[in-house]
Structures are given as C-alpha cells and as structure tokens.
Amino acid sequence: MATRRAFLGTTLALALDAWRPATAAGTRVVLDRLQPGIYVARAANAEATRANAGAVVPSLVHVTRAGVLVVDPGPQAAWGGALLGAIRALTTQPVRWVVNTHAHPEHVLANTAFAGLRPRPQFLASAATAALMRQRCEACLASLSAQLGPAAVRGTAIVLPEPALQDGAWLHTGDTAWRVQVHAPAHSASDTVLYAPQRRLLCAGGLAYRERVPEMQEASLQGWRQALRQLTTLPADTVVATATGTPAQTLVPTLAYLDALANGIGAALAAGHDANQAADAVAAGPFRHWRHFPTRHPLNLQRAWRQLEDAWMQGEPPA
C-alpha cells in the first residue's frame, strides 16, 4: 500500500508513494514518488559496504509516455534487476535512456541489468565519463567485488555508455527537457548534471551530499566548488544526488564544507604552516555530526592540502 511522508524541509512537502516490487537475488528496491512521473530509489546514505551491498545511490526514474529514463542505475546486477522490477510495477513503457553521471562503480555497474532489454536502451554519458569507464570499469568491478564480496556482484558485467552527452545540450524525455551540464574535473574527473527547469528538478550525481562527509578521493577541490557555485544559482526545489533533498539540504552544505577546507588551508599556507596543522586550520565544527566524519574528514584534509599547496607554490591562492 502506498505510504505518505513529509519530505524536503519546511518549504517543500511532497507526497511520496512507495512501491515494493518483486526482489532480484534477495534485493529489494523501493521507489518514492517525488513528482508526477518522477521517482527515486531509496538507498543508504552511506559508503558502500558489504552490509548495504553497495546500494548507496538514489537512482532517479522518470516515467514518460515516450519511455523511461533511469539516471545512475546502481552498483551491481541484482540491484539493477530489482530496480527494473520496481519500474515494471509502475509502467509497461520501455526503458529508453540510461544515464551515467560519472564513472564511479556504485553508480554505473547496474547498467548490466538493462542491457538485455528489447528495445535496448540508449546508455548515455559525457565523452570523458565514457572514456574513463572504458579504461577502468574492469578494475572497478574487481575492486567492488573485493569490497562487497563476490556474491554481491554475481552476474554483473561491464556495459559501456555512448559518449553522447555534451555540456549545454538538451536531453528530451517525453514532455520534459533536461539541460546537460558537464563539470570536469569536480567530484570526479567528469560529472554530468541534468536539470529540468520546468520541474525545478536537479539531478546532480555525486556532486552533492546530505549530512555525510563528501568523498574526495578523485576530486578537484576547486573544480567541485566552482561546480556547486553554478548549481546553487539554478532555480530548483529538489536535488537528487548521493541523497535527495532541497538545495539548502544538499548543495549549500556540501559547498560550505568544501569552502571550509579551502579557506582554512589557504589561510594556513599563507601563514607558513605545514600539513600537520591542517586539522587545526579548518573550521570543521559544523560538520562533525555528519556521517563518516572521523574517517573521511582526515583523508579530505590530506588531499585538499596537497592540491592547494601545489596551487599555492605556483602563485594561485584558493578561489
């Protein structure tokens, strides 16, 4: 039976209808309704672990009269199969578009669940994301198997997207037009954003977090900050990224955290301090309650210091 819950802060109350579809390999996917025809898969707001089988991406599903759009289908075949089951509980329309926003395995490896459909969907990404997936998806699959256990990724194969999404172009899905933005580098080497202005809906991939410390393993601190500054200017009510929420719950705090890193480390470099004083330089108090702060934040300090120190040595203070 459909459930209702208040969502997305005091300025936005959306009714979310939940479907519980048939499972695939013990996996269950629940789709919550954000808007007419727009759904998001419930996922853990956490790092990928064996306990959650890597199901940490709230895949977006857009049902139209022209077919179904899926953005970031998830980490492995079982999750993708269960997501497809959830879609089939909603509509008999074919899945026509599968978008990969960036080349991180928990976002893209469930492509395999959609590859055998007839008609076959278009698998779409930016040119840089498609190239990165071609270069490293085999290694990413092996790494994810070691991380989650071989059983979790059983049946998962590499399905590469077309390098068809270009910055400034439009992706038309039925009556909805999505403006494509490509930010490179930012959270990753290339991050694709879909923005539907008529729906005030922003699909931001890995660029925004909600009460979880951002993961900077492959990030450009300055590029990520610049991307978020652009996204915060867009008229949007809802952001679907590593979690779902309003811009004030996702974009703004993620940018505040990255700004705290840049500003604190920049001031420390200007004062002649070294990397051992990075933690003292960054005003991290507002973020200490975020998930994974004790483990993720120290790594982010190291990475941000290295990046900003290199820029500082070349005479480029933090922007």
mmCIF file of C-alpha atoms in Angstrom:
data_model
loop_
_atom_site.group_PDB
_atom_site.id
_atom_site.type_symbol
_atom_site.label_atom_id
_atom_site.label_comp_id
_atom_site.label_asym_id
_atom_site.label_seq_id
_atom_site.Cartn_x
_atom_site.Cartn_y
_atom_site.Cartn_z
ATOM 1 C CA MET A 1 0.000 0.000 0.000
ATOM 2 C CA ALA A 2 1.256 3.458 -0.799
ATOM 3 C CA THR A 3 2.810 5.371 2.063
ATOM 4 C CA ARG A 4 2.961 9.118 2.590
ATOM 5 C CA ARG A 5 5.576 11.135 4.403
ATOM 6 C CA ALA A 6 6.592 14.734 4.647
ATOM 7 C CA PHE A 7 9.782 15.401 2.729
ATOM 8 C CA LEU A 8 12.332 18.006 1.744
ATOM 9 C CA GLY A 9 12.081 20.544 4.528
ATOM 10 C CA THR A 10 9.555 23.071 5.691
ATOM 11 C CA THR A 11 9.258 24.859 2.362
ATOM 12 C CA LEU A 12 8.581 21.713 0.376
ATOM 13 C CA ALA A 13 6.089 18.974 1.261
ATOM 14 C CA LEU A 14 5.917 16.228 -1.320
ATOM 15 C CA ALA A 15 3.747 13.137 -1.137
ATOM 16 C CA LEU A 16 5.898 10.088 -1.716
ATOM 17 C CA ASP A 17 4.222 6.904 -2.885
ATOM 18 C CA ALA A 18 6.257 3.746 -2.226
ATOM 19 C CA TRP A 19 6.087 0.544 -4.260
ATOM 20 C CA ARG A 20 7.587 -2.708 -3.069
ATOM 21 C CA PRO A 21 8.359 -4.776 -6.170
ATOM 22 C CA ALA A 22 9.456 -8.352 -6.588
ATOM 23 C CA THR A 23 13.037 -8.905 -5.485
ATOM 24 C CA ALA A 24 16.063 -9.898 -7.543
ATOM 25 C CA ALA A 25 18.616 -12.130 -5.810
ATOM 26 C CA GLY A 26 17.260 -11.083 -2.422
ATOM 27 C CA THR A 27 17.491 -7.384 -3.288
ATOM 28 C CA ARG A 28 14.526 -5.072 -2.766
ATOM 29 C CA VAL A 29 14.139 -1.627 -4.277
ATOM 30 C CA VAL A 30 11.550 0.893 -3.111
ATOM 31 C CA LEU A 31 10.680 3.812 -5.377
ATOM 32 C CA ASP A 32 9.441 7.033 -3.786
ATOM 33 C CA ARG A 33 7.389 9.460 -5.841
ATOM 34 C CA LEU A 34 8.856 12.964 -5.956
ATOM 35 C CA GLN A 35 6.650 14.466 -8.662
ATOM 36 C CA PRO A 36 4.222 13.111 -11.259
ATOM 37 C CA GLY A 37 6.309 10.641 -13.239
ATOM 38 C CA ILE A 38 9.474 11.207 -11.167
ATOM 39 C CA TYR A 39 10.650 8.594 -8.667
ATOM 40 C CA VAL A 40 13.796 7.966 -6.678
ATOM 41 C CA ALA A 41 15.082 4.663 -5.319
ATOM 42 C CA ARG A 42 15.671 4.512 -1.599
ATOM 43 C CA ALA A 43 19.332 3.908 -0.855
ATOM 44 C CA ALA A 44 21.654 4.021 2.112
ATOM 45 C CA ASN A 45 23.118 7.478 2.746
ATOM 46 C CA ALA A 46 26.481 5.898 3.483
ATOM 47 C CA GLU A 47 29.651 4.487 1.997
ATOM 48 C CA ALA A 48 29.361 1.241 0.044
ATOM 49 C CA THR A 49 29.835 -1.773 2.345
ATOM 50 C CA ARG A 50 29.016 -5.466 2.435
ATOM 51 C CA ALA A 51 26.110 -4.674 4.736
ATOM 52 C CA ASN A 52 24.395 -2.474 2.128
ATOM 53 C CA ALA A 53 25.719 -4.364 -0.949
ATOM 54 C CA GLY A 54 26.788 -1.035 -2.433
ATOM 55 C CA ALA A 55 23.202 0.207 -2.726
ATOM 56 C CA VAL A 56 24.058 3.804 -1.860
ATOM 57 C CA VAL A 57 22.844 5.645 -4.968
ATOM 58 C CA PRO A 58 19.265 7.011 -5.108
ATOM 59 C CA SER A 59 18.687 6.159 -8.765
ATOM 60 C CA LEU A 60 16.284 8.536 -10.478
ATOM 61 C CA VAL A 61 13.444 7.106 -12.579
ATOM 62 C CA HIS A 62 11.401 9.297 -14.928
ATOM 63 C CA VAL A 63 8.314 7.658 -16.462
ATOM 64 C CA THR A 64 7.052 9.336 -19.627
ATOM 65 C CA ARG A 65 4.711 8.475 -22.481
ATOM 66 C CA ALA A 66 7.805 8.170 -24.668
ATOM 67 C CA GLY A 67 9.587 5.720 -22.370
ATOM 68 C CA VAL A 68 11.529 5.609 -19.099
ATOM 69 C CA LEU A 69 14.699 7.475 -18.133
ATOM 70 C CA VAL A 70 16.993 5.948 -15.484
ATOM 71 C CA VAL A 71 19.852 8.012 -14.050
ATOM 72 C CA ASP A 72 22.686 6.163 -12.259
ATOM 73 C CA PRO A 73 21.141 2.681 -12.109
ATOM 74 C CA GLY A 74 23.282 1.441 -9.221
ATOM 75 C CA PRO A 75 26.160 -0.818 -8.199
ATOM 76 C CA GLN A 76 25.511 -4.319 -9.482
ATOM 77 C CA ALA A 77 23.212 -6.632 -11.429
ATOM 78 C CA ALA A 78 20.942 -7.630 -8.522
ATOM 79 C CA TRP A 79 20.188 -4.022 -7.597
ATOM 80 C CA GLY A 80 19.609 -3.134 -11.239
ATOM 81 C CA GLY A 81 17.287 -6.108 -11.667
ATOM 82 C CA ALA A 82 15.276 -5.119 -8.624
ATOM 83 C CA LEU A 83 15.153 -1.521 -9.878
ATOM 84 C CA LEU A 84 13.826 -2.778 -13.199
ATOM 85 C CA GLY A 85 11.205 -4.779 -11.299
ATOM 86 C CA ALA A 86 10.146 -1.624 -9.468
ATOM 87 C CA ILE A 87 9.847 0.196 -12.777
ATOM 88 C CA ARG A 88 7.735 -2.617 -14.210
ATOM 89 C CA ALA A 89 5.385 -2.261 -11.231
ATOM 90 C CA LEU A 90 4.797 1.332 -12.340
ATOM 91 C CA THR A 91 4.648 1.131 -16.117
ATOM 92 C CA THR A 92 4.958 -1.081 -19.169
ATOM 93 C CA GLN A 93 6.753 1.701 -21.048
ATOM 94 C CA PRO A 94 10.203 0.613 -22.240
ATOM 95 C CA VAL A 95 13.351 1.914 -20.608
ATOM 96 C CA ARG A 96 14.717 4.163 -23.345
ATOM 97 C CA TRP A 97 17.543 6.089 -21.660
ATOM 98 C CA VAL A 98 20.105 5.103 -19.011
ATOM 99 C CA VAL A 99 22.386 7.978 -17.981
ATOM 100 C CA ASN A 100 25.690 7.540 -16.137
ATOM 101 C CA THR A 101 26.606 10.820 -14.429
ATOM 102 C CA HIS A 102 30.184 9.807 -13.608
ATOM 103 C CA ALA A 103 32.437 6.774 -13.627
ATOM 104 C CA HIS A 104 32.183 5.561 -10.033
ATOM 105 C CA PRO A 105 31.237 1.869 -9.848
ATOM 106 C CA GLU A 106 28.329 2.166 -7.419
ATOM 107 C CA HIS A 107 26.612 4.449 -9.943
ATOM 108 C CA VAL A 108 27.184 2.590 -13.216
ATOM 109 C CA LEU A 109 27.731 -1.154 -12.859
ATOM 110 C CA ALA A 110 23.985 -1.899 -12.745
ATOM 111 C CA ASN A 111 23.891 -0.946 -16.440
ATOM 112 C CA THR A 112 24.166 -4.679 -16.971
ATOM 113 C CA ALA A 113 20.594 -5.257 -15.753
ATOM 114 C CA PHE A 114 19.216 -3.104 -18.595
ATOM 115 C CA ALA A 115 21.481 -4.257 -21.427
ATOM 116 C CA GLY A 116 19.335 -7.236 -22.406
ATOM 117 C CA LEU A 117 16.107 -5.280 -22.776
ATOM 118 C CA ARG A 118 14.409 -5.070 -26.159
ATOM 119 C CA PRO A 119 14.360 -2.488 -27.452
ATOM 120 C CA ARG A 120 17.780 -1.833 -25.986
ATOM 121 C CA PRO A 121 18.021 1.470 -24.090
ATOM 122 C CA GLN A 122 20.480 4.184 -25.005
ATOM 123 C CA PHE A 123 23.294 4.213 -22.441
ATOM 124 C CA LEU A 124 24.485 7.823 -22.260
ATOM 125 C CA ALA A 125 27.371 9.684 -20.613
ATOM 126 C CA SER A 126 29.773 12.518 -21.290
ATOM 127 C CA ALA A 127 32.736 11.728 -23.504
ATOM 128 C CA ALA A 128 35.110 11.867 -20.524
ATOM 129 C CA THR A 129 32.944 9.574 -18.394
ATOM 130 C CA ALA A 130 32.571 7.077 -21.235
ATOM 131 C CA ALA A 131 36.343 7.072 -21.757
ATOM 132 C CA LEU A 132 37.023 6.595 -18.055
ATOM 133 C CA MET A 133 34.578 3.705 -17.873
ATOM 134 C CA ARG A 134 36.264 2.066 -20.833
ATOM 135 C CA GLN A 135 39.662 2.452 -19.158
ATOM 136 C CA ARG A 136 38.863 1.264 -15.675
ATOM 137 C CA CYS A 137 35.490 -0.434 -15.268
ATOM 138 C CA GLU A 138 37.096 -3.881 -15.266
ATOM 139 C CA ALA A 139 39.360 -2.846 -12.396
ATOM 140 C CA CYS A 140 36.440 -1.129 -10.631
ATOM 141 C CA LEU A 141 34.346 -4.282 -10.869
ATOM 142 C CA ALA A 142 37.187 -6.332 -9.381
ATOM 143 C CA SER A 143 37.629 -3.774 -6.613
ATOM 144 C CA LEU A 144 33.900 -3.696 -5.857
ATOM 145 C CA SER A 145 33.836 -7.496 -5.747
ATOM 146 C CA ALA A 146 36.614 -7.453 -3.163
ATOM 147 C CA GLN A 147 34.841 -4.718 -1.210
ATOM 148 C CA LEU A 148 31.315 -6.176 -1.230
ATOM 149 C CA GLY A 149 32.070 -9.865 -1.708
ATOM 150 C CA PRO A 150 31.757 -11.893 -4.929
ATOM 151 C CA ALA A 151 28.138 -12.858 -4.222
ATOM 152 C CA ALA A 152 27.031 -9.231 -4.273
ATOM 153 C CA VAL A 153 28.306 -8.634 -7.810
ATOM 154 C CA ARG A 154 27.374 -12.020 -9.292
ATOM 155 C CA GLY A 155 26.119 -11.592 -12.861
ATOM 156 C CA THR A 156 27.465 -8.050 -13.166
ATOM 157 C CA ALA A 157 29.148 -7.263 -16.475
ATOM 158 C CA ILE A 158 30.553 -4.091 -17.994
ATOM 159 C CA VAL A 159 28.133 -2.154 -20.201
ATOM 160 C CA LEU A 160 29.692 0.991 -21.609
ATOM 161 C CA PRO A 161 27.714 4.132 -22.477
ATOM 162 C CA GLU A 162 27.807 6.212 -25.633
ATOM 163 C CA PRO A 163 29.800 9.461 -25.283
ATOM 164 C CA ALA A 164 26.720 11.430 -26.320
ATOM 165 C CA LEU A 165 26.053 13.979 -23.542
ATOM 166 C CA GLN A 166 27.594 17.396 -24.134
ATOM 167 C CA ASP A 167 27.712 20.435 -21.908
ATOM 168 C CA GLY A 168 24.917 22.870 -22.809
ATOM 169 C CA ALA A 169 22.911 20.321 -24.811
ATOM 170 C CA TRP A 170 19.382 19.131 -24.026
ATOM 171 C CA LEU A 171 18.110 15.612 -23.388
ATOM 172 C CA HIS A 172 14.408 15.355 -24.243
ATOM 173 C CA THR A 173 12.413 12.653 -22.436
ATOM 174 C CA GLY A 174 8.783 12.913 -23.418
ATOM 175 C CA ASP A 175 7.497 16.333 -22.387
ATOM 176 C CA THR A 176 10.491 17.017 -20.122
ATOM 177 C CA ALA A 177 13.634 18.739 -21.356
ATOM 178 C CA TRP A 178 16.827 18.244 -19.313
ATOM 179 C CA ARG A 179 19.673 20.704 -19.691
ATOM 180 C CA VAL A 180 23.028 18.927 -19.616
ATOM 181 C CA GLN A 181 25.957 20.347 -17.662
ATOM 182 C CA VAL A 182 29.374 18.675 -17.620
ATOM 183 C CA HIS A 183 31.788 19.721 -14.875
ATOM 184 C CA ALA A 184 35.350 18.493 -15.334
ATOM 185 C CA PRO A 185 37.070 17.967 -13.019
ATOM 186 C CA ALA A 186 34.892 18.259 -9.918
ATOM 187 C CA HIS A 187 33.762 15.414 -7.639
ATOM 188 C CA SER A 188 35.334 13.137 -10.235
ATOM 189 C CA ALA A 189 37.219 13.651 -13.481
ATOM 190 C CA SER A 190 33.895 14.394 -15.181
ATOM 191 C CA ASP A 191 30.493 14.956 -13.552
ATOM 192 C CA THR A 192 27.292 15.248 -15.577
ATOM 193 C CA VAL A 193 24.272 17.134 -14.245
ATOM 194 C CA LEU A 194 20.724 17.005 -15.628
ATOM 195 C CA TYR A 195 18.494 19.981 -14.874
ATOM 196 C CA ALA A 196 14.774 20.123 -15.729
ATOM 197 C CA PRO A 197 13.826 23.806 -15.342
ATOM 198 C CA GLN A 198 10.100 23.244 -15.874
ATOM 199 C CA ARG A 199 10.132 20.765 -12.980
ATOM 200 C CA ARG A 200 12.661 22.724 -10.875
ATOM 201 C CA LEU A 201 14.490 19.412 -10.519
ATOM 202 C CA LEU A 202 18.257 18.921 -10.472
ATOM 203 C CA CYS A 203 19.947 15.541 -10.842
ATOM 204 C CA ALA A 204 23.468 16.199 -9.580
ATOM 205 C CA GLY A 205 25.089 12.754 -9.458
ATOM 206 C CA GLY A 206 27.968 12.727 -6.971
ATOM 207 C CA LEU A 207 28.282 16.496 -6.612
ATOM 208 C CA ALA A 208 26.060 16.964 -3.534
ATOM 209 C CA TYR A 209 25.825 15.175 -0.188
ATOM 210 C CA ARG A 210 23.384 15.388 2.702
ATOM 211 C CA GLU A 211 24.799 15.230 6.239
ATOM 212 C CA ARG A 212 27.593 12.964 5.018
ATOM 213 C CA VAL A 213 31.216 13.994 4.526
ATOM 214 C CA PRO A 214 31.974 14.274 0.790
ATOM 215 C CA GLU A 215 34.331 11.737 -0.723
ATOM 216 C CA MET A 216 37.329 13.448 -2.338
ATOM 217 C CA GLN A 217 39.445 10.524 -3.495
ATOM 218 C CA GLU A 218 39.377 11.659 -7.138
ATOM 219 C CA ALA A 219 38.061 15.176 -6.634
ATOM 220 C CA SER A 220 39.340 18.567 -7.643
ATOM 221 C CA LEU A 221 38.558 20.764 -4.641
ATOM 222 C CA GLN A 222 38.491 23.954 -6.684
ATOM 223 C CA GLY A 223 36.608 22.414 -9.591
ATOM 224 C CA TRP A 224 33.989 20.944 -7.251
ATOM 225 C CA ARG A 225 33.475 24.297 -5.519
ATOM 226 C CA GLN A 226 33.062 26.048 -8.855
ATOM 227 C CA ALA A 227 30.507 23.451 -9.995
ATOM 228 C CA LEU A 228 28.460 23.848 -6.809
ATOM 229 C CA ARG A 229 28.516 27.637 -7.100
ATOM 230 C CA GLN A 230 26.955 27.301 -10.539
ATOM 231 C CA LEU A 231 24.360 24.774 -9.385
ATOM 232 C CA THR A 232 23.235 26.911 -6.445
ATOM 233 C CA THR A 233 22.187 29.631 -8.897
ATOM 234 C CA LEU A 234 19.691 27.355 -10.662
ATOM 235 C CA PRO A 235 16.002 27.697 -9.721
ATOM 236 C CA ALA A 236 15.469 24.232 -8.228
ATOM 237 C CA ASP A 237 13.288 22.845 -5.469
ATOM 238 C CA THR A 238 14.612 19.287 -5.445
ATOM 239 C CA VAL A 239 18.117 17.853 -5.806
ATOM 240 C CA VAL A 240 18.758 14.159 -6.427
ATOM 241 C CA ALA A 241 22.420 13.340 -5.801
ATOM 242 C CA THR A 242 24.088 10.978 -3.292
ATOM 243 C CA ALA A 243 20.970 11.776 -1.254
ATOM 244 C CA THR A 244 17.750 13.637 -2.030
ATOM 245 C CA GLY A 245 16.690 16.979 -0.603
ATOM 246 C CA THR A 246 16.353 20.677 -1.240
ATOM 247 C CA PRO A 247 19.313 22.767 -2.413
ATOM 248 C CA ALA A 248 19.603 24.065 1.159
ATOM 249 C CA GLN A 249 19.941 20.481 2.412
ATOM 250 C CA THR A 250 22.399 19.257 -0.235
ATOM 251 C CA LEU A 251 24.172 21.797 -2.442
ATOM 252 C CA VAL A 252 24.644 24.533 0.150
ATOM 253 C CA PRO A 253 26.129 22.446 2.987
ATOM 254 C CA THR A 254 28.357 20.473 0.609
ATOM 255 C CA LEU A 255 29.755 23.748 -0.708
ATOM 256 C CA ALA A 256 30.125 25.086 2.855
ATOM 257 C CA TYR A 257 32.219 22.049 3.797
ATOM 258 C CA LEU A 258 34.463 22.365 0.740
ATOM 259 C CA ASP A 259 34.799 26.115 1.323
ATOM 260 C CA ALA A 260 35.828 25.432 4.923
ATOM 261 C CA LEU A 261 38.605 23.166 3.648
ATOM 262 C CA ALA A 262 39.786 25.671 1.054
ATOM 263 C CA ASN A 263 39.603 28.746 3.255
ATOM 264 C CA GLY A 264 41.208 27.135 6.295
ATOM 265 C CA ILE A 265 44.027 25.504 4.404
ATOM 266 C CA GLY A 266 44.573 28.622 2.291
ATOM 267 C CA ALA A 267 44.959 30.721 5.444
ATOM 268 C CA ALA A 268 47.328 28.158 6.943
ATOM 269 C CA LEU A 269 49.502 28.157 3.840
ATOM 270 C CA ALA A 270 49.597 31.957 3.844
ATOM 271 C CA ALA A 271 50.726 31.877 7.480
ATOM 272 C CA GLY A 272 53.543 29.471 6.681
ATOM 273 C CA HIS A 273 52.043 26.475 8.467
ATOM 274 C CA ASP A 274 52.593 22.893 7.373
ATOM 275 C CA ALA A 275 50.321 19.943 6.676
ATOM 276 C CA ASN A 276 50.490 18.764 10.312
ATOM 277 C CA GLN A 277 48.436 21.822 11.230
ATOM 278 C CA ALA A 278 45.735 21.278 8.592
ATOM 279 C CA ALA A 279 43.168 19.943 11.053
ATOM 280 C CA ASP A 280 43.598 22.950 13.328
ATOM 281 C CA ALA A 281 43.236 25.357 10.404
ATOM 282 C CA VAL A 282 39.867 24.119 9.130
ATOM 283 C CA ALA A 283 36.706 25.216 10.938
ATOM 284 C CA ALA A 284 35.078 21.781 10.853
ATOM 285 C CA GLY A 285 32.791 22.127 13.861
ATOM 286 C CA PRO A 286 29.517 22.427 11.906
ATOM 287 C CA PHE A 287 30.219 19.132 10.129
ATOM 288 C CA ARG A 288 31.341 16.871 12.977
ATOM 289 C CA HIS A 289 27.910 15.225 13.254
ATOM 290 C CA TRP A 290 27.957 14.200 9.583
ATOM 291 C CA ARG A 291 28.278 10.515 8.721
ATOM 292 C CA HIS A 292 31.841 9.217 8.352
ATOM 293 C CA PHE A 293 33.419 12.394 9.731
ATOM 294 C CA PRO A 294 36.071 10.597 11.858
ATOM 295 C CA THR A 295 37.311 8.501 8.934
ATOM 296 C CA ARG A 296 36.589 10.598 5.845
ATOM 297 C CA HIS A 297 37.493 14.116 7.016
ATOM 298 C CA PRO A 298 41.185 13.408 7.798
ATOM 299 C CA LEU A 299 41.640 11.968 4.309
ATOM 300 C CA ASN A 300 39.961 15.006 2.789
ATOM 301 C CA LEU A 301 42.310 17.278 4.757
ATOM 302 C CA GLN A 302 45.327 15.499 3.297
ATOM 303 C CA ARG A 303 44.039 15.613 -0.268
ATOM 304 C CA ALA A 304 42.903 19.229 -0.057
ATOM 305 C CA TRP A 305 46.239 20.300 1.449
ATOM 306 C CA ARG A 306 48.207 18.639 -1.340
ATOM 307 C CA GLN A 307 46.076 20.262 -4.036
ATOM 308 C CA LEU A 308 46.115 23.732 -2.516
ATOM 309 C CA GLU A 309 49.802 23.574 -1.623
ATOM 310 C CA ASP A 310 50.627 22.784 -5.241
ATOM 311 C CA ALA A 311 48.474 25.704 -6.397
ATOM 312 C CA TRP A 312 49.975 27.978 -3.753
ATOM 313 C CA MET A 313 53.505 27.145 -4.850
ATOM 314 C CA GLN A 314 52.524 28.233 -8.351
ATOM 315 C CA GLY A 315 51.145 31.515 -7.086
ATOM 316 C CA GLU A 316 47.464 30.543 -7.267
ATOM 317 C CA PRO A 317 45.712 31.267 -3.952
ATOM 318 C CA PRO A 318 42.393 29.453 -3.283
ATOM 319 C CA ALA A 319 39.472 30.915 -5.239
#
